[in-house]
Coordinates of C-alpha atoms and ligand atoms in Angstrom, one line a residue:
X97 CA 0.0 0.0 0.0
X98 CA 1.4 3.5 -0.9
X99 CA 2.0 5.7 2.1
X100 CA 2.7 9.4 1.7
X101 CA 6.2 10.1 3.2
X102 CA 4.9 12.4 5.9
X103 CA 2.7 9.6 7.5
X104 CA 4.2 7.6 10.3
X105 CA 5.1 3.9 9.9
X106 CA 2.3 1.5 9.7
X107 CA 0.6 0.4 11.8
X108 CA -0.5 3.3 14.0
X109 CA 0.0 3.0 17.7
X110 CA -3.7 2.4 18.4
X111 CA -3.6 -0.6 16.1
X112 CA -0.4 -1.9 17.8
X113 CA -2.1 -1.7 21.2
X114 CA -5.0 -3.7 19.9
X115 CA -2.6 -6.5 18.9
X116 CA -2.7 -8.0 22.4
X117 CA -5.9 -10.1 21.9
X118 CA -8.7 -10.1 24.4
X119 CA -9.1 -12.9 26.8
X120 CA -9.5 -16.4 25.2
X121 CA -8.7 -15.0 21.7
X122 CA -5.6 -16.5 20.1
X123 CA -2.8 -14.1 20.8
X124 CA -1.2 -12.7 17.7
X125 CA 2.4 -13.8 17.4
X126 CA 5.2 -11.3 17.6
X127 CA 8.8 -11.6 16.4
X128 CA 11.3 -8.9 17.6
X129 CA 14.8 -8.6 16.1
X130 CA 17.3 -7.0 18.5
X131 CA 20.4 -6.1 16.4
X132 CA 22.4 -5.2 19.6
X133 CA 25.6 -3.3 18.7
X134 CA 25.8 -4.5 15.1
X135 CA 25.5 -3.0 11.6
X136 CA 26.6 0.0 9.6
X137 CA 24.8 2.1 7.0
X138 CA 25.6 -0.2 4.1
X139 CA 24.9 -3.5 5.8
X140 CA 21.7 -2.2 7.3
X141 CA 20.4 -0.9 4.0
X142 CA 21.0 -4.3 2.5
X143 CA 19.5 -6.3 5.4
X144 CA 16.4 -4.1 5.7
X145 CA 15.8 -4.2 1.9
X146 CA 15.9 -8.0 2.0
X147 CA 13.6 -8.2 5.0
X148 CA 11.0 -5.8 3.6
X149 CA 11.1 -7.6 0.3
X150 CA 10.4 -10.9 2.0
X151 CA 7.7 -9.6 4.4
X152 CA 5.2 -7.7 2.3
X153 CA 1.5 -6.9 2.8
X154 CA -0.7 -8.0 5.6
X155 CA 0.9 -10.9 7.4
X156 CA -0.2 -13.2 10.2
X157 CA 2.4 -12.1 12.7
X158 CA 3.8 -8.8 13.9
X159 CA 7.5 -8.1 13.2
X160 CA 9.6 -5.5 15.1
X161 CA 13.2 -4.5 14.3
X162 CA 15.3 -2.8 17.0
X163 CA 18.5 -1.3 15.4
X164 CA 21.1 0.6 17.4
X165 CA 20.1 4.3 18.1
X166 CA 22.3 5.9 15.4
X167 CA 20.4 3.9 12.8
X168 CA 16.8 4.4 13.9
X169 CA 16.3 7.1 11.3
X170 CA 17.8 5.0 8.6
X171 CA 15.6 2.0 9.6
X172 CA 12.5 4.3 9.8
X173 CA 13.2 5.4 6.2
X174 CA 13.8 1.9 4.9
X175 CA 10.8 0.4 6.6
X176 CA 8.4 3.1 5.3
X177 CA 5.4 1.5 3.6
X178 CA 6.1 -1.9 5.1
X179 CA 4.2 -3.6 7.9
X180 CA 7.4 -4.0 9.9
X181 CA 7.5 -1.9 13.1
X182 CA 10.4 0.1 14.5
X183 CA 11.6 -0.5 18.1
X184 CA 14.5 0.5 20.3
X185 CA 16.9 -1.6 22.5
X186 CA 16.8 0.5 25.6
X187 CA 15.8 3.9 27.0
X188 CA 16.6 6.3 29.9
X189 CA 14.2 6.3 32.8
X190 CA 14.4 10.1 32.8
X191 CA 12.4 12.6 30.8
X192 CA 15.2 15.1 29.8
X193 CA 18.1 17.0 31.2
X194 CA 21.9 16.7 31.8
X195 CA 22.2 13.0 31.3
X196 CA 25.0 12.7 28.7
X197 CA 24.6 9.8 26.3
X198 CA 21.1 9.0 27.4
X199 CA 17.9 8.8 25.2
X200 CA 14.4 9.5 26.5
X201 CA 11.3 7.7 25.6
X202 CA 9.8 10.8 24.0
X203 CA 12.8 11.0 21.7
X204 CA 12.1 7.4 20.6
X205 CA 8.4 8.3 20.1
X206 CA 9.5 11.2 17.9
X207 CA 11.4 8.7 15.7
X208 CA 8.2 6.6 15.4
X209 CA 9.5 3.7 17.6
X210 CA 6.5 1.7 18.9
X211 CA 8.3 -0.8 21.1
X212 CA 11.2 -0.5 23.5
X213 CA 13.2 -3.5 25.0
X214 CA 13.5 -3.1 28.7
X215 CA 15.7 -5.0 31.2
X216 CA 17.6 -7.1 28.7
X217 CA 20.0 -9.3 30.6
X218 CA 23.0 -7.7 28.9
X219 CA 22.0 -4.3 30.3
X220 CA 21.1 -5.7 33.7
X221 CA 24.5 -7.4 33.9
X222 CA 26.9 -5.2 32.0
X223 CA 25.3 -1.8 32.6
X224 CA 24.3 -2.8 36.2
X225 CA 20.6 -1.8 35.7
X226 CA 18.7 -2.6 38.9
X227 CA 15.2 -4.1 39.0
X228 CA 13.9 -0.7 40.2
X229 CA 15.6 1.1 37.3
X230 CA 14.0 -1.4 34.9
X231 CA 10.6 -0.6 36.5
X232 CA 11.2 3.1 36.0
X233 CA 12.2 2.6 32.4
X234 CA 9.0 0.5 31.9
X235 CA 7.0 3.4 33.3
X236 CA 8.8 6.0 31.2
X237 CA 8.1 4.0 28.0
X238 CA 4.4 3.7 28.7
X239 CA 4.2 7.4 29.7
X240 CA 5.5 8.2 26.2
X241 CA 2.8 6.0 24.7
X242 CA 5.2 3.2 23.6
X243 CA 5.1 -0.5 24.4
X244 CA 7.7 -1.9 26.7
X245 CA 9.1 -5.4 26.0
X246 CA 10.1 -6.4 29.6
X247 CA 12.8 -9.1 29.7
X248 CA 13.2 -11.4 32.6
X249 CA 15.3 -14.5 33.0
X250 CA 17.5 -16.5 35.4
X251 CA 21.2 -17.1 35.4
X252 CA 22.7 -20.6 35.0
X253 CA 23.4 -20.6 38.7
X254 CA 19.8 -19.9 39.5
X255 CA 18.7 -22.6 37.2
X256 CA 21.1 -25.1 38.6
X257 CA 19.9 -24.3 42.1
X258 CA 16.3 -24.6 41.1
X259 CA 15.7 -20.9 41.8
X260 CA 14.7 -19.8 38.3
X261 CA 11.1 -19.1 39.2
X262 CA 12.1 -17.2 42.3
X263 CA 14.4 -14.9 40.2
X264 CA 11.7 -14.3 37.6
X265 CA 9.1 -13.6 40.3
X266 CA 11.4 -11.0 41.9
X267 CA 12.1 -9.3 38.5
X268 CA 8.3 -9.2 37.7
X269 CA 7.2 -8.1 41.2
X270 CA 9.4 -5.0 41.3
X271 CA 7.7 -3.8 38.1
X272 CA 4.2 -4.8 39.4
X273 CA 4.9 -3.0 42.7
X274 CA 5.9 0.1 40.7
X275 CA 3.2 0.3 38.1
X276 CA 0.5 -2.2 39.0
X277 CA -0.6 -5.1 36.9
X278 CA -3.3 -3.3 35.0
X279 CA -0.8 -1.5 32.7
X280 CA 0.4 -4.9 31.3
X281 CA -2.4 -4.7 28.7
X282 CA 0.0 -2.3 26.9
X283 CA 3.2 -4.3 27.4
X284 CA 4.9 -7.4 26.2
X285 CA 6.9 -9.9 28.3
X286 CA 10.0 -11.8 27.2
X287 CA 11.5 -14.8 29.0
X288 CA 15.2 -14.9 28.2
X289 CA 17.2 -17.4 30.3
X290 CA 20.6 -15.8 30.6
X291 CA 22.4 -19.1 29.9
X292 CA 20.5 -19.4 26.5
X293 CA 21.2 -15.9 25.1
X294 CA 23.9 -15.9 22.5
X295 CA 25.1 -19.4 23.6
X296 CA 23.5 -21.6 21.1
X297 CA 21.7 -23.4 24.0
X298 CA 18.0 -23.1 23.9
X299 CA 15.6 -23.9 26.8
X300 CA 13.9 -27.2 26.2
X301 CA 10.2 -26.9 25.4
X302 CA 9.4 -28.1 28.9
X303 CA 11.7 -25.6 30.5
X304 CA 10.3 -22.7 28.4
X305 CA 6.7 -23.7 28.9
X306 CA 7.1 -24.1 32.7
X307 CA 8.3 -20.5 33.0
X308 CA 5.9 -19.0 30.5
X309 CA 3.0 -20.6 32.3
X310 CA 4.4 -19.3 35.6
X311 CA 4.7 -15.8 34.2
X312 CA 1.2 -15.9 32.8
X313 CA -0.1 -17.0 36.2
X314 CA 1.4 -13.8 37.7
X315 CA -0.6 -11.5 35.5
X316 CA -4.0 -11.7 37.2
X317 CA -6.9 -10.6 35.0
X318 CA -4.6 -10.1 32.0
X319 CA -3.2 -13.6 32.1
X320 CA -4.8 -14.7 28.8
X321 CA -4.1 -11.6 26.8
X322 CA -0.5 -10.5 27.4
X323 CA 2.0 -11.7 24.8
X324 CA 5.0 -13.6 26.3
X325 CA 8.0 -14.0 24.0
X326 CA 10.8 -16.5 24.3
X327 CA 14.4 -15.4 23.7
X328 CA 17.7 -17.3 23.7
X329 CA 19.3 -18.8 20.7
X330 CA 16.1 -19.0 18.7
X331 CA 16.9 -20.0 15.1
X332 CA 14.9 -21.2 12.1
X333 CA 15.5 -24.8 13.0
X334 CA 14.0 -24.6 16.5
X335 CA 11.4 -21.8 16.1
X336 CA 8.5 -23.9 15.0
X337 CA 8.8 -26.2 18.0
X338 CA 8.8 -23.2 20.4
X339 CA 6.0 -21.4 18.7
X340 CA 3.8 -24.5 18.9
X341 CA 3.8 -24.2 22.7
X342 CA 0.6 -22.9 24.2
X343 CA 2.1 -20.1 26.2
X344 CA 4.8 -18.8 23.8
X345 CA 3.6 -16.0 21.6
X346 CA 6.7 -15.3 19.5
X347 CA 10.4 -14.7 19.9
X348 CA 13.0 -12.1 20.8
X349 CA 15.9 -12.7 18.5
X350 CA 19.5 -11.6 18.7
X351 CA 21.9 -13.3 16.3
X352 CA 19.2 -14.6 14.0
X353 CA 17.9 -11.1 13.4
X354 CA 21.1 -10.2 11.5
X355 CA 20.6 -12.7 8.8
X356 CA 17.7 -11.9 6.4
X357 CA 16.9 -15.5 5.4
X358 CA 17.1 -16.8 9.0
X359 CA 15.0 -13.9 10.3
X360 CA 12.3 -14.3 7.6
X361 CA 12.1 -18.0 8.2
X362 CA 11.4 -17.4 11.8
X363 CA 8.8 -14.7 11.1
X364 CA 7.1 -17.1 8.7
X365 CA 7.2 -19.9 11.3
X366 CA 5.3 -17.5 13.6
X367 CA 2.5 -16.8 11.2
Ligands
PGA462 P1 20.3 -14.6 20.7 O1 19.9 -13.3 21.6 O2 19.1 -14.9 19.9 O3 21.5 -14.2 20.0 O4 20.5 -15.7 21.7 C1 18.6 -13.2 22.1 C2 18.5 -11.8 22.8 O5 19.5 -11.3 23.3 O6 17.4 -11.3 22.9

């Protein structure tokens, strides 16, 4: 469909918010590509062209791409007229001011981002983001009218000690205490076991389903409607099996989002 260049990317935010289906309806699958700190102008143009060519028209799943901040405008331009949605990898919890190097949620909204990844384990571990900071970022994202993708997940140590649900419960509860549960109708959750991210090890279907079910059970009245993604070494060869599970509503991809064929194969498996 032709879109005049002054219109924002499709779909509009109101439509995006409606994507979380009402109770009992089948939740629409969502695939999010997190490029992390990869890419350059030339490679991005090529990757985005290949992805938009392979994902045209109305499709049966939502697809979001989260490039590094310097390339948001480039991606915005390249995705114009496609159904692929723009997202960001992180955000500041603050509105504005003397915070060198930070980016506010309203700036991301200005650039037509619709989703923002919050609490990715690489930021929790390497940038020392606390549970409370993650909750504040979640709130800032929603205040700007964007949709947070809240990541939670246990370390290998937690998993080996059988404390994985305890960790996930703590990470969720800090956000619940800060914002309440009602606001999760405008949020996405992602379960990303730390030991599975970038390692080539994927949670088994039983491990993933146990945690997704647990997370869903924590959502109260919204249990049936919130989309919960799985992330951690999802590839074309294992996506189908994960997407077939009742409580998995799509994937958060790192490495696989940098390869157009792999990425498209996963998006198609989600349809
Ligand atoms: P991976 O990363 O797919 O490379 O394991 C997932 C993520 O970090 O979200």
